[in-house]
Short mmCIF file of C-alpha atoms and ligand atoms in Angstrom, two decimals:
data_model
loop_
_atom_site.label_atom_id
_atom_site.label_comp_id
_atom_site.label_asym_id
_atom_site.label_seq_id
_atom_site.Cartn_x
_atom_site.Cartn_y
_atom_site.Cartn_z
CA MET A 1429 11.62 -14.87 -2.09
CA GLU A 1430 10.16 -18.28 -2.83
CA PHE A 1431 7.25 -19.70 -1.05
CA SER A 1432 5.68 -23.26 -1.32
CA ALA A 1433 3.49 -25.54 0.79
CA ARG A 1434 4.16 -29.30 0.87
CA MET A 1435 2.65 -32.30 2.59
CA ILE A 1436 5.02 -33.63 5.34
CA THR A 1437 4.54 -36.29 7.98
CA ASP A 1438 7.76 -36.12 9.96
CA PRO A 1439 9.55 -32.70 10.48
CA GLY A 1440 12.60 -34.64 11.85
CA GLN A 1441 13.19 -36.18 8.37
CA THR A 1442 13.45 -32.88 6.68
CA LYS A 1443 16.52 -31.06 5.29
CA THR A 1444 16.51 -27.19 5.92
CA GLY A 1445 18.47 -24.33 7.17
CA CYS A 1446 15.84 -23.77 9.87
CA ALA A 1447 12.91 -25.71 11.09
CA VAL A 1448 10.10 -23.58 12.64
CA ALA A 1449 7.72 -24.79 15.09
CA PRO A 1450 5.04 -23.37 17.46
CA ILE A 1451 5.12 -23.44 21.22
CA PHE A 1452 1.96 -22.91 23.00
CA SER A 1453 1.49 -21.77 26.44
CA GLY A 1454 1.11 -24.83 28.79
CA LYS A 1455 3.03 -27.95 29.38
CA LYS A 1456 2.25 -30.03 26.22
CA LEU A 1457 4.47 -29.81 23.09
CA SER A 1458 2.63 -29.21 19.84
CA PRO A 1459 3.12 -32.31 17.50
CA PRO A 1460 5.80 -30.73 15.36
CA ALA A 1461 7.77 -29.42 18.33
CA ALA A 1462 7.60 -32.93 19.85
CA GLN A 1463 8.80 -34.58 16.74
CA LEU A 1464 11.72 -32.07 16.49
CA ASP A 1465 12.42 -32.64 20.06
CA ALA A 1466 12.73 -36.35 19.39
CA SER A 1467 14.90 -36.06 16.21
CA SER A 1468 17.29 -33.31 18.01
CA GLY A 1469 17.84 -35.49 21.02
CA GLY A 1470 15.73 -33.30 23.36
CA LEU A 1471 16.91 -29.78 22.47
CA VAL A 1472 13.48 -28.42 22.37
CA SER A 1473 12.37 -29.94 25.83
CA SER A 1474 15.53 -28.96 27.60
CA ALA A 1475 15.24 -25.36 26.25
CA LEU A 1476 11.65 -25.20 27.62
CA ALA A 1477 12.66 -26.88 30.97
CA ASN A 1478 15.30 -24.17 31.37
CA GLY A 1479 12.38 -21.57 31.17
CA GLU A 1480 13.86 -20.08 28.00
CA LEU A 1481 10.61 -19.77 26.36
CA ILE A 1482 7.17 -19.80 27.84
CA GLY A 1483 5.01 -19.81 24.90
CA LYS A 1484 4.02 -16.11 24.86
CA ALA A 1485 2.80 -14.80 21.44
CA GLY A 1486 5.66 -13.27 19.70
CA GLN A 1487 8.39 -14.77 21.73
CA THR A 1488 11.12 -16.67 19.80
CA LEU A 1489 14.01 -18.90 20.57
CA LEU A 1490 16.68 -20.08 18.10
CA LEU A 1491 18.27 -23.38 18.83
CA THR A 1492 21.59 -24.04 17.08
CA GLY A 1493 24.16 -26.72 18.15
CA GLN A 1494 22.41 -29.31 16.06
CA ARG A 1495 24.55 -32.32 15.28
CA ASP A 1496 22.14 -33.73 12.74
CA ALA A 1497 23.06 -32.09 9.48
CA GLY A 1498 19.45 -32.31 8.05
CA ILE A 1499 18.19 -29.73 10.17
CA ARG A 1500 20.71 -26.77 10.76
CA ARG A 1501 18.60 -24.75 13.27
CA ILE A 1502 15.34 -24.99 15.08
CA LEU A 1503 13.38 -21.87 15.70
CA LEU A 1504 10.65 -22.09 18.38
CA VAL A 1505 7.90 -19.56 18.07
CA GLY A 1506 5.62 -18.48 21.05
CA CYS A 1507 2.06 -18.70 19.91
CA GLY A 1508 0.03 -17.99 23.25
CA PRO A 1509 -2.83 -20.40 24.23
CA ALA A 1510 -3.57 -23.15 21.62
CA GLY A 1511 -6.75 -22.57 19.65
CA LYS A 1512 -7.16 -18.95 20.64
CA LEU A 1513 -5.45 -17.26 17.68
CA ASN A 1514 -7.02 -14.16 15.93
CA GLU A 1515 -5.63 -11.81 13.26
CA LYS A 1516 -3.86 -9.45 15.58
CA VAL A 1517 -1.98 -12.11 17.43
CA ALA A 1518 -1.10 -13.96 14.22
CA ARG A 1519 0.37 -10.79 12.82
CA LYS A 1520 2.54 -10.40 15.89
CA ILE A 1521 3.70 -14.05 15.54
CA ILE A 1522 4.48 -13.60 12.01
CA ASP A 1523 6.46 -10.48 12.44
CA ALA A 1524 8.53 -12.04 15.23
CA LEU A 1525 9.00 -15.30 13.23
CA ILE A 1526 10.36 -13.45 10.16
CA LYS A 1527 12.54 -11.28 12.21
CA ALA A 1528 14.14 -14.29 13.91
CA LEU A 1529 14.50 -16.03 10.70
CA GLN A 1530 16.30 -13.26 9.14
CA ALA A 1531 18.70 -12.83 12.13
CA SER A 1532 19.27 -16.56 12.01
CA ARG A 1533 21.06 -16.30 8.77
CA ALA A 1534 19.40 -19.27 7.45
CA ARG A 1535 18.93 -19.28 3.59
CA ASN A 1536 15.70 -21.30 3.80
CA ALA A 1537 13.27 -22.35 6.29
CA PHE A 1538 10.64 -25.07 6.75
CA LEU A 1539 7.56 -23.97 8.79
CA PHE A 1540 5.65 -26.56 10.73
CA MET A 1541 2.95 -24.08 11.84
CA GLU A 1542 -0.19 -25.84 10.92
CA PRO A 1543 -1.27 -26.36 14.75
CA ILE A 1544 -1.89 -22.65 14.92
CA GLN A 1545 -5.10 -22.82 12.97
CA GLY A 1546 -8.21 -22.44 15.09
CA ASP A 1547 -11.97 -21.63 14.69
CA LYS A 1548 -11.49 -18.12 13.78
CA PHE A 1549 -8.17 -18.53 11.97
CA SER A 1550 -7.20 -20.77 9.02
CA TYR A 1551 -3.71 -22.07 7.89
CA GLY A 1552 -4.52 -20.44 4.56
CA ARG A 1553 -4.97 -17.05 6.18
CA PHE A 1554 -1.68 -17.64 7.91
CA SER A 1555 -0.11 -18.42 4.57
CA CYS A 1556 -1.22 -15.30 2.99
CA LEU A 1557 -0.23 -13.13 5.95
CA LEU A 1558 3.11 -14.86 6.20
CA ALA A 1559 4.09 -14.52 2.39
CA SER A 1560 2.94 -10.78 2.40
CA ALA A 1561 5.02 -10.05 5.54
CA ALA A 1562 8.01 -12.04 4.32
CA THR A 1563 7.95 -10.19 0.97
CA LEU A 1564 7.79 -6.87 2.69
CA ALA A 1565 10.67 -7.78 5.02
CA ALA A 1566 12.93 -8.82 1.94
CA TYR A 1567 12.70 -5.42 0.41
CA ARG A 1568 15.67 -3.09 0.45
CA TYR A 1569 16.17 0.24 -1.21
CA ARG A 1570 19.12 0.08 -3.46
CA GLU A 1571 18.55 2.12 -6.53
CA THR A 1572 20.83 5.05 -5.88
CA LEU A 1573 23.52 3.59 -3.71
CA SER A 1574 27.01 3.01 -5.17
CA LYS A 1575 27.61 0.02 -2.75
CA PRO A 1576 24.04 -1.45 -2.63
CA THR A 1577 22.94 -2.89 0.81
CA ALA A 1578 23.20 -6.68 1.02
CA LEU A 1579 19.94 -8.44 0.42
CA PRO A 1580 18.71 -10.69 3.24
CA ARG A 1581 19.92 -14.24 3.12
CA LEU A 1582 16.52 -15.84 3.56
CA GLN A 1583 15.23 -16.66 0.12
CA LYS A 1584 12.96 -19.59 0.35
CA ILE A 1585 10.07 -20.50 2.94
CA LEU A 1586 8.42 -23.90 2.85
CA LEU A 1587 5.24 -24.49 4.74
CA ALA A 1588 4.40 -28.07 5.83
CA THR A 1589 0.83 -29.25 5.71
CA SER A 1590 -0.78 -32.54 6.74
CA SER A 1591 -2.73 -33.08 3.55
CA ALA A 1592 -2.51 -32.61 -0.20
CA GLY A 1593 -5.75 -30.53 -0.05
CA ALA A 1594 -4.27 -28.25 2.50
CA SER A 1595 -1.12 -27.76 0.46
CA ARG A 1596 -3.14 -26.53 -2.52
CA ALA A 1597 -5.00 -24.20 -0.42
CA CYS A 1598 -1.93 -22.91 1.27
CA ASN A 1599 -0.05 -22.62 -2.00
CA SER A 1600 -2.75 -20.37 -3.61
CA LYS A 1601 -2.75 -18.23 -0.41
CA LEU A 1602 1.02 -17.93 -0.33
CA LEU A 1603 0.99 -16.78 -3.89
CA GLN A 1604 -1.71 -14.22 -3.19
CA GLY A 1605 0.19 -12.80 -0.15
CA GLN A 1606 3.26 -12.61 -2.21
CA GLN A 1607 1.41 -10.67 -4.87
CA ILE A 1608 0.15 -8.32 -2.25
CA GLY A 1609 3.63 -7.95 -0.82
CA ASN A 1610 5.17 -7.22 -4.31
CA GLY A 1611 2.38 -4.61 -4.92
CA ILE A 1612 3.19 -2.80 -1.66
CA ASN A 1613 6.88 -3.00 -2.45
CA ARG A 1614 6.35 -1.44 -5.77
CA ALA A 1615 4.69 1.51 -4.10
CA ARG A 1616 7.44 1.75 -1.49
CA GLN A 1617 10.18 1.70 -4.25
CA LEU A 1618 8.39 4.52 -6.37
CA GLY A 1619 7.92 6.50 -3.25
CA ASN A 1620 11.60 6.12 -2.17
CA LEU A 1621 13.05 7.18 -5.60
CA PRO A 1622 14.46 10.88 -5.64
CA GLY A 1623 12.65 13.41 -7.45
CA ASN A 1624 15.30 13.83 -10.18
CA ILE A 1625 14.63 10.27 -11.13
CA CYS A 1626 11.02 9.77 -10.41
CA THR A 1627 9.50 12.48 -12.57
CA PRO A 1628 6.19 12.68 -14.27
CA SER A 1629 7.56 11.20 -17.44
CA TYR A 1630 9.36 8.45 -15.33
CA LEU A 1631 5.92 7.59 -13.91
CA ALA A 1632 4.37 7.53 -17.36
CA GLU A 1633 7.10 5.00 -18.36
CA GLN A 1634 6.31 2.79 -15.43
CA ALA A 1635 2.66 2.61 -16.69
CA ARG A 1636 3.83 1.57 -20.17
CA LYS A 1637 6.06 -1.11 -18.62
CA LEU A 1638 2.90 -2.73 -17.14
CA ASP A 1639 1.27 -2.56 -20.51
CA LYS A 1640 2.43 -5.80 -22.27
CA GLY A 1641 0.32 -5.02 -25.23
CA GLU A 1642 -2.53 -7.45 -24.15
CA ASP A 1643 -6.21 -6.53 -24.50
CA GLN A 1644 -6.66 -6.88 -20.87
CA PHE A 1645 -4.40 -3.91 -19.85
CA SER A 1646 -4.07 -0.62 -21.83
CA THR A 1647 -2.52 2.58 -20.95
CA ARG A 1648 -3.15 6.28 -22.19
CA ILE A 1649 -0.68 8.98 -21.40
CA LEU A 1650 -2.00 12.48 -21.90
CA ASP A 1651 0.56 15.20 -22.45
CA GLU A 1652 0.12 18.89 -21.57
CA LYS A 1653 -1.25 19.75 -24.95
CA GLN A 1654 -3.86 17.15 -24.73
CA MET A 1655 -4.71 18.33 -21.12
CA ARG A 1656 -4.94 21.72 -22.47
CA LYS A 1657 -7.50 20.65 -25.08
CA LEU A 1658 -9.60 19.11 -22.29
CA GLY A 1659 -9.56 22.29 -20.32
CA MET A 1660 -7.44 20.95 -17.43
CA GLY A 1661 -6.40 24.54 -16.25
CA ALA A 1662 -6.10 23.62 -12.72
CA LEU A 1663 -3.80 20.66 -13.24
CA LEU A 1664 -1.59 22.63 -15.79
CA SER A 1665 -1.44 25.52 -13.34
CA VAL A 1666 0.77 23.35 -11.03
CA SER A 1667 3.36 22.29 -13.59
CA ALA A 1668 3.43 25.87 -15.14
CA GLY A 1669 6.62 26.66 -13.09
CA SER A 1670 8.71 23.47 -13.81
CA THR A 1671 10.40 22.33 -16.90
CA GLU A 1672 9.19 18.82 -16.30
CA PRO A 1673 6.02 18.50 -18.20
CA ALA A 1674 2.87 17.21 -16.35
CA ARG A 1675 1.35 13.90 -17.38
CA LEU A 1676 -2.09 12.36 -17.02
CA ILE A 1677 -1.54 8.67 -16.81
CA VAL A 1678 -4.47 6.42 -17.34
CA MET A 1679 -4.17 2.56 -16.84
CA HIS A 1680 -7.13 0.49 -17.75
CA TYR A 1681 -7.40 -3.19 -16.48
CA LYS A 1682 -10.13 -5.38 -17.73
CA GLY A 1683 -10.76 -8.35 -15.72
CA ALA A 1684 -14.50 -8.57 -16.39
CA ALA A 1685 -17.13 -7.92 -19.24
CA ALA A 1686 -16.74 -4.40 -20.68
CA ALA A 1687 -20.37 -3.73 -19.37
CA GLN A 1688 -19.31 -3.90 -15.90
CA ALA A 1689 -18.68 -0.39 -14.33
CA PRO A 1690 -14.96 -0.13 -13.27
CA TYR A 1691 -13.45 0.84 -9.95
CA VAL A 1692 -11.45 4.11 -10.46
CA LEU A 1693 -8.45 4.96 -8.47
CA VAL A 1694 -7.05 8.40 -8.72
CA GLY A 1695 -3.52 9.14 -7.43
CA LYS A 1696 -1.85 12.51 -6.55
CA GLY A 1697 1.51 12.24 -8.32
CA ILE A 1698 3.34 15.32 -7.44
CA THR A 1699 6.97 14.16 -7.96
CA PHE A 1700 8.25 17.02 -5.90
CA ASP A 1701 6.37 19.56 -3.95
CA SER A 1702 8.43 22.79 -3.19
CA GLY A 1703 5.23 24.75 -2.54
CA GLY A 1704 5.87 26.81 -5.64
CA ILE A 1705 5.78 30.57 -5.29
CA SER A 1706 4.28 29.89 -1.79
CA LEU A 1707 7.46 28.28 -0.99
CA LYS A 1708 7.90 25.79 1.75
CA PRO A 1709 10.50 26.19 4.57
CA GLY A 1710 13.69 24.40 3.76
CA ALA A 1711 13.86 22.02 6.66
CA LYS A 1712 12.75 18.54 5.52
CA MET A 1713 11.62 19.86 2.12
CA ASP A 1714 13.31 16.65 0.77
CA GLU A 1715 10.36 14.71 2.14
CA MET A 1716 8.24 16.27 -0.41
CA LYS A 1717 9.60 13.62 -2.94
CA PHE A 1718 7.25 11.44 -1.14
CA ASP A 1719 4.32 13.62 -2.40
CA MET A 1720 3.60 11.11 -5.19
CA CYS A 1721 2.80 8.23 -2.77
CA GLY A 1722 -0.84 8.23 -3.68
CA ALA A 1723 0.33 7.71 -7.36
CA ALA A 1724 2.72 5.06 -6.04
CA SER A 1725 -0.19 3.13 -4.37
CA VAL A 1726 -2.21 3.22 -7.65
CA PHE A 1727 0.90 1.53 -9.48
CA GLY A 1728 1.25 -1.02 -6.67
CA VAL A 1729 -2.52 -1.82 -7.02
CA MET A 1730 -2.34 -2.08 -10.88
CA GLN A 1731 0.65 -4.41 -10.74
CA ALA A 1732 -0.94 -6.67 -8.09
CA VAL A 1733 -4.59 -6.93 -9.77
CA LEU A 1734 -2.80 -7.80 -13.06
CA ALA A 1735 -0.76 -10.48 -11.35
CA MET A 1736 -3.91 -11.82 -9.39
CA GLN A 1737 -6.25 -11.52 -12.50
CA LEU A 1738 -8.99 -10.22 -10.36
CA PRO A 1739 -12.34 -10.50 -12.22
CA ILE A 1740 -13.24 -6.84 -11.95
CA ASN A 1741 -12.60 -3.93 -14.09
CA ILE A 1742 -10.27 -1.21 -12.70
CA VAL A 1743 -8.97 2.18 -14.04
CA GLY A 1744 -5.94 3.68 -12.33
CA ILE A 1745 -5.45 7.53 -12.96
CA VAL A 1746 -2.27 9.25 -11.95
CA ALA A 1747 -2.16 13.14 -12.08
CA ALA A 1748 1.72 13.58 -12.30
CA ALA A 1749 3.30 17.08 -11.96
CA GLU A 1750 6.27 18.87 -10.28
CA ASN A 1751 5.51 21.91 -8.25
CA LEU A 1752 8.36 24.40 -8.50
CA PRO A 1753 8.61 28.31 -8.47
CA SER A 1754 9.96 30.18 -11.58
CA GLY A 1755 8.96 33.01 -13.73
CA SER A 1756 6.34 30.92 -15.25
CA ALA A 1757 4.85 29.53 -12.18
CA SER A 1758 1.41 30.32 -10.90
CA LYS A 1759 1.13 33.11 -8.39
CA PRO A 1760 -0.99 33.70 -5.39
CA GLY A 1761 -4.16 35.39 -6.59
CA ASP A 1762 -4.23 33.69 -10.11
CA VAL A 1763 -7.59 32.40 -11.16
CA VAL A 1764 -7.64 29.19 -13.11
CA THR A 1765 -10.46 27.32 -14.84
CA SER A 1766 -10.85 23.54 -14.22
CA MET A 1767 -12.01 21.01 -16.70
CA SER A 1768 -15.48 21.09 -14.94
CA GLY A 1769 -15.83 24.81 -15.86
CA GLN A 1770 -15.59 25.83 -12.27
CA THR A 1771 -13.06 28.63 -11.56
CA ILE A 1772 -10.55 28.54 -8.70
CA GLU A 1773 -8.55 31.31 -7.15
CA VAL A 1774 -5.01 29.96 -6.24
CA LEU A 1775 -4.56 31.73 -2.89
CA ASN A 1776 -1.61 29.36 -2.00
CA THR A 1777 0.38 27.57 -4.62
CA ASP A 1778 1.32 25.01 -1.94
CA ALA A 1779 -2.32 23.62 -1.96
CA GLU A 1780 -1.45 22.11 -5.43
CA GLY A 1781 -2.72 18.53 -4.59
CA ARG A 1782 -6.36 19.51 -4.99
CA LEU A 1783 -5.70 21.50 -8.16
CA VAL A 1784 -4.25 18.41 -10.01
CA LEU A 1785 -6.81 15.88 -8.40
CA CYS A 1786 -9.76 17.99 -9.27
CA ASP A 1787 -9.24 17.72 -13.20
CA ALA A 1788 -8.13 14.07 -12.89
CA LEU A 1789 -11.54 13.49 -10.88
CA SER A 1790 -13.51 15.26 -13.75
CA TYR A 1791 -11.88 13.16 -16.15
CA ALA A 1792 -12.87 9.95 -14.33
CA GLU A 1793 -16.43 10.66 -15.09
CA ARG A 1794 -16.08 9.21 -18.49
CA PHE A 1795 -15.60 5.78 -17.20
CA LYS A 1796 -19.10 5.68 -15.67
CA PRO A 1797 -17.51 4.33 -12.49
CA ALA A 1798 -18.81 1.83 -9.81
CA ALA A 1799 -16.83 4.04 -7.50
CA VAL A 1800 -13.97 6.57 -7.46
CA ILE A 1801 -11.29 6.63 -4.81
CA ASP A 1802 -8.55 9.24 -4.63
CA ILE A 1803 -5.48 8.81 -2.85
CA ALA A 1804 -3.49 11.82 -1.98
CA THR A 1805 -0.69 13.18 0.46
CA LEU A 1806 -2.94 16.17 0.72
CA THR A 1807 -2.49 18.10 3.88
CA GLY A 1808 -0.33 18.62 6.75
CA ALA A 1809 -3.41 19.09 8.83
CA CYS A 1810 -4.14 15.51 8.35
CA VAL A 1811 -0.80 14.52 10.04
CA VAL A 1812 -1.85 16.75 12.99
CA ALA A 1813 -5.25 15.10 13.19
CA LEU A 1814 -4.54 11.43 12.78
CA GLY A 1815 -0.62 10.96 12.92
CA ALA A 1816 0.68 7.92 11.33
CA HIS A 1817 -1.67 5.14 12.35
CA ALA A 1818 -4.76 5.99 10.19
CA SER A 1819 -5.33 7.57 6.81
CA ALA A 1820 -8.06 10.20 6.71
CA LEU A 1821 -11.37 8.79 4.84
CA TYR A 1822 -13.95 11.18 3.41
CA SER A 1823 -16.84 9.84 1.30
CA ASN A 1824 -20.16 10.90 -0.30
CA ASN A 1825 -21.48 7.23 0.17
CA ASP A 1826 -21.83 5.51 3.51
CA ARG A 1827 -21.63 2.04 2.02
CA LEU A 1828 -18.43 2.81 0.21
CA ALA A 1829 -16.99 4.28 3.38
CA ASP A 1830 -17.98 1.24 5.36
CA GLN A 1831 -16.41 -1.15 2.83
CA LEU A 1832 -13.09 0.78 2.87
CA GLY A 1833 -13.14 0.80 6.62
CA ARG A 1834 -13.51 -2.85 6.80
CA ALA A 1835 -10.80 -3.54 4.19
CA GLY A 1836 -8.51 -1.34 6.28
CA GLU A 1837 -9.23 -3.43 9.35
CA THR A 1838 -8.74 -6.65 7.67
CA CYS A 1839 -5.24 -5.88 6.46
CA HIS A 1840 -4.31 -3.63 9.29
CA ASP A 1841 -3.97 -0.65 6.99
CA ARG A 1842 -6.51 1.44 8.64
CA VAL A 1843 -8.58 4.42 7.89
CA TRP A 1844 -10.80 6.80 9.98
CA ARG A 1845 -13.74 8.54 8.70
CA MET A 1846 -14.00 12.37 8.77
CA PRO A 1847 -16.87 14.69 8.29
CA LEU A 1848 -17.66 16.42 4.77
CA TRP A 1849 -20.63 18.56 6.21
CA GLU A 1850 -21.78 21.42 4.16
CA GLU A 1851 -20.98 23.89 6.97
CA TYR A 1852 -17.21 23.55 6.15
CA GLN A 1853 -17.71 24.49 2.64
CA LYS A 1854 -18.07 28.20 3.08
CA GLN A 1855 -14.48 28.43 4.16
CA LEU A 1856 -13.66 28.19 0.46
CA ASN A 1857 -15.58 31.33 -0.51
CA THR A 1858 -13.84 34.10 -2.24
CA PRO A 1859 -15.14 37.28 -4.16
CA PHE A 1860 -12.85 36.37 -7.17
CA ALA A 1861 -13.71 32.97 -8.32
CA ASP A 1862 -16.19 30.07 -7.61
CA MET A 1863 -13.76 28.89 -4.88
CA ALA A 1864 -10.53 29.48 -3.30
CA ASN A 1865 -7.88 26.56 -3.30
CA ILE A 1866 -7.54 27.02 0.52
CA GLY A 1867 -10.01 27.22 3.45
CA GLY A 1868 -8.08 28.95 6.14
CA PRO A 1869 -6.19 27.44 9.21
CA ALA A 1870 -9.18 25.64 10.60
CA ALA A 1871 -9.90 22.10 9.61
CA GLY A 1872 -7.35 21.79 6.81
CA SER A 1873 -7.79 18.27 5.83
CA ILE A 1874 -11.60 18.59 5.91
CA THR A 1875 -11.63 21.67 3.59
CA ALA A 1876 -9.26 20.07 1.14
CA ALA A 1877 -11.67 17.27 0.83
CA CYS A 1878 -14.62 19.67 0.69
CA PHE A 1879 -12.71 21.26 -2.35
CA LEU A 1880 -12.60 17.80 -4.04
CA ALA A 1881 -16.20 17.07 -3.26
CA ARG A 1882 -17.33 19.84 -5.61
CA PHE A 1883 -15.85 17.78 -8.48
CA THR A 1884 -17.07 14.38 -7.49
CA LYS A 1885 -20.97 15.00 -7.42
CA LYS A 1886 -21.71 12.57 -10.33
CA TYR A 1887 -20.43 9.41 -8.77
CA ARG A 1888 -19.87 7.46 -5.50
CA TRP A 1889 -16.56 8.76 -4.27
CA ALA A 1890 -14.09 8.35 -1.37
CA HIS A 1891 -11.02 10.47 -0.60
CA LEU A 1892 -7.92 9.18 1.39
CA ASP A 1893 -5.54 11.67 2.80
CA ILE A 1894 -2.53 9.68 3.40
CA ALA A 1895 -0.11 12.53 4.47
CA GLY A 1896 0.54 10.93 7.71
CA THR A 1897 0.58 7.26 6.63
CA ALA A 1898 2.63 7.10 3.38
CA TRP A 1899 6.10 7.47 4.68
CA ARG A 1900 8.13 7.39 7.99
CA HIS A 1901 10.63 9.88 9.22
CA ALA A 1902 13.52 8.07 10.96
CA PRO A 1903 14.67 6.41 8.88
CA LYS A 1904 13.07 8.04 6.04
CA ALA A 1905 11.06 5.55 4.10
CA ALA A 1906 7.91 5.22 1.93
CA THR A 1907 5.57 2.65 3.74
CA GLY A 1908 3.62 1.52 0.75
CA ARG A 1909 0.29 2.43 2.38
CA PRO A 1910 -2.49 2.36 1.50
CA THR A 1911 -1.85 -0.10 -1.30
CA GLY A 1912 -2.60 -3.15 1.04
CA MET A 1913 -5.92 -1.64 2.08
CA LEU A 1914 -7.03 -0.76 -1.59
CA LEU A 1915 -6.10 -4.30 -2.71
CA GLN A 1916 -8.18 -5.80 0.17
CA TYR A 1917 -10.99 -3.51 -0.91
CA LEU A 1918 -10.84 -4.62 -4.52
CA MET A 1919 -10.33 -8.33 -3.62
CA ASP A 1920 -13.58 -8.14 -1.59
CA ARG A 1921 -15.42 -6.60 -4.46
CA ALA A 1922 -14.00 -9.43 -6.67
CA GLY A 1923 -15.08 -12.02 -4.11
CA ALA A 1924 -11.35 -13.04 -3.70
CA GLY A 1925 -10.99 -11.68 -0.03
CA SER A 1926 -8.66 -12.75 2.73
N1 BES B 563 1.95 17.83 0.09
C1 BES B 563 1.50 18.72 0.99
C2 BES B 563 0.86 17.96 2.22
C3 BES B 563 1.79 17.54 3.20
C4 BES B 563 2.65 18.35 4.10
C5 BES B 563 1.99 16.20 3.22
C6 BES B 563 3.35 17.97 4.93
C7 BES B 563 2.71 15.55 4.35
C8 BES B 563 3.50 16.49 5.22
C9 BES B 563 0.53 19.59 0.26
O1 BES B 563 0.56 19.86 -1.09
C10 BES B 563 0.45 20.82 0.91
O2 BES B 563 1.47 21.54 0.93
N2 BES B 563 -0.61 21.28 1.69
C11 BES B 563 -0.58 22.61 2.41
C12 BES B 563 -1.97 23.19 2.15
C13 BES B 563 -2.20 24.42 2.68
C14 BES B 563 -1.33 25.40 1.81
C15 BES B 563 -3.60 24.76 2.61
C16 BES B 563 -0.38 22.19 3.80
O3 BES B 563 -0.67 21.06 4.37
O4 BES B 563 0.29 23.06 4.54
MN1 MN B 564 1.86 21.61 -1.32
ZN1 ZN B 565 1.72 18.40 -2.15
#
């Protein structure tokens, strides 16, 4: 997709596959709608007179039958009452607009939407939301299809503005929106890839590809031997049953002075989770290829911050392993020693996410982080608690939790805070180790977070359980969440918000 903003005075004089104008509720046509009406010989006003569109937010009407070859189609988009726009309504309008544009079969479009700006909503913000939504709508999974699905025809969106200054502002917001969309698409693509392609080594390769040898970005890939030396017995107990070796992938983005403490993201990268010896039931087991969606969001974020050149330091860590049963796999009852020195009784080999994360979280200490956020498809219990609308948020720091909550609201990739109370901790007690890796049937998402909390006492930390938000079931597809929310959080910290 290509995006660009331009100063234009008369929409009627442009050449485009589709001219798009807002229709507000009420009788009066917006200036661009009136100009298109004039240049099309009254197409717009007669459609409105016929009652085909009443200006409700999210309504669309495509007018074809244009004689004038300059403008092939006109798309009218209902925007509700003029001047009353907010984020929520704008998202609805943008989604409808893009859907109608894709259905129109136009290759390019010219948007004359400037009149939608109001006190609480700028055309710049519209530009950012539009570019990210259009970039997301252009994504198709094609990697493993012998006859790849066709890509949408819509390739180019131009945005009309009334001044050169507005064009400059909108252009930078279009670019930002596109970078966010590309980051989210990156996470979707990695999530959608099958487990036989997207292995821990494949993920390591993706990190190397981001690393162009510049000082600003560096990668370090730890193999099993190096992890053993660091004492990562918990992480290594997960990959023990698989012939695919585990990898700890570290990506370092330096956008600010070295003295500035970095934000550290830690992603669960289980490239396939069979459950191990505590084998999962067969139905829907294929969906456990999505068990690396936390890692995928870390890759999406790293790609986007690099493109945006955010002026902060960020470390992305991915704990990548495959969880399979075999003669060399961990067994229920095995006791392993984590990098922190704490011992863990593996009562259920299917609670493997926390085992790889705890060692990655101990490794994160060395960066003296400003904050550490881990992202993981950690528990089925989280899906029961929150479903698909919110990721679970846990934190040992109220300020960090609030910042993440606000970032989620801003980009509509929401989180909901859950308790980390001390009382839950005793569910992890066992006579045979410092802790068990499961806390029984009650409060499963919380006890998983409580487990991680034992490894994150030295820094400000938040945990996102994305088991319910990272992918959809019908049709099956990775959503890319919470890449957008993490990017918003980091952009807010860098002063580059919205
Ligand atoms: N990757 C799963 C969590 C999961 C399950 C995410 C279903 C999305 C849908 C995780 O590794 C897991 O198996 N967790 C167990 C933990 C249990 C053994 C304490 C679970 O949730 O059943
Ligand atoms: Mn599991
Ligand atoms: Zn898992």
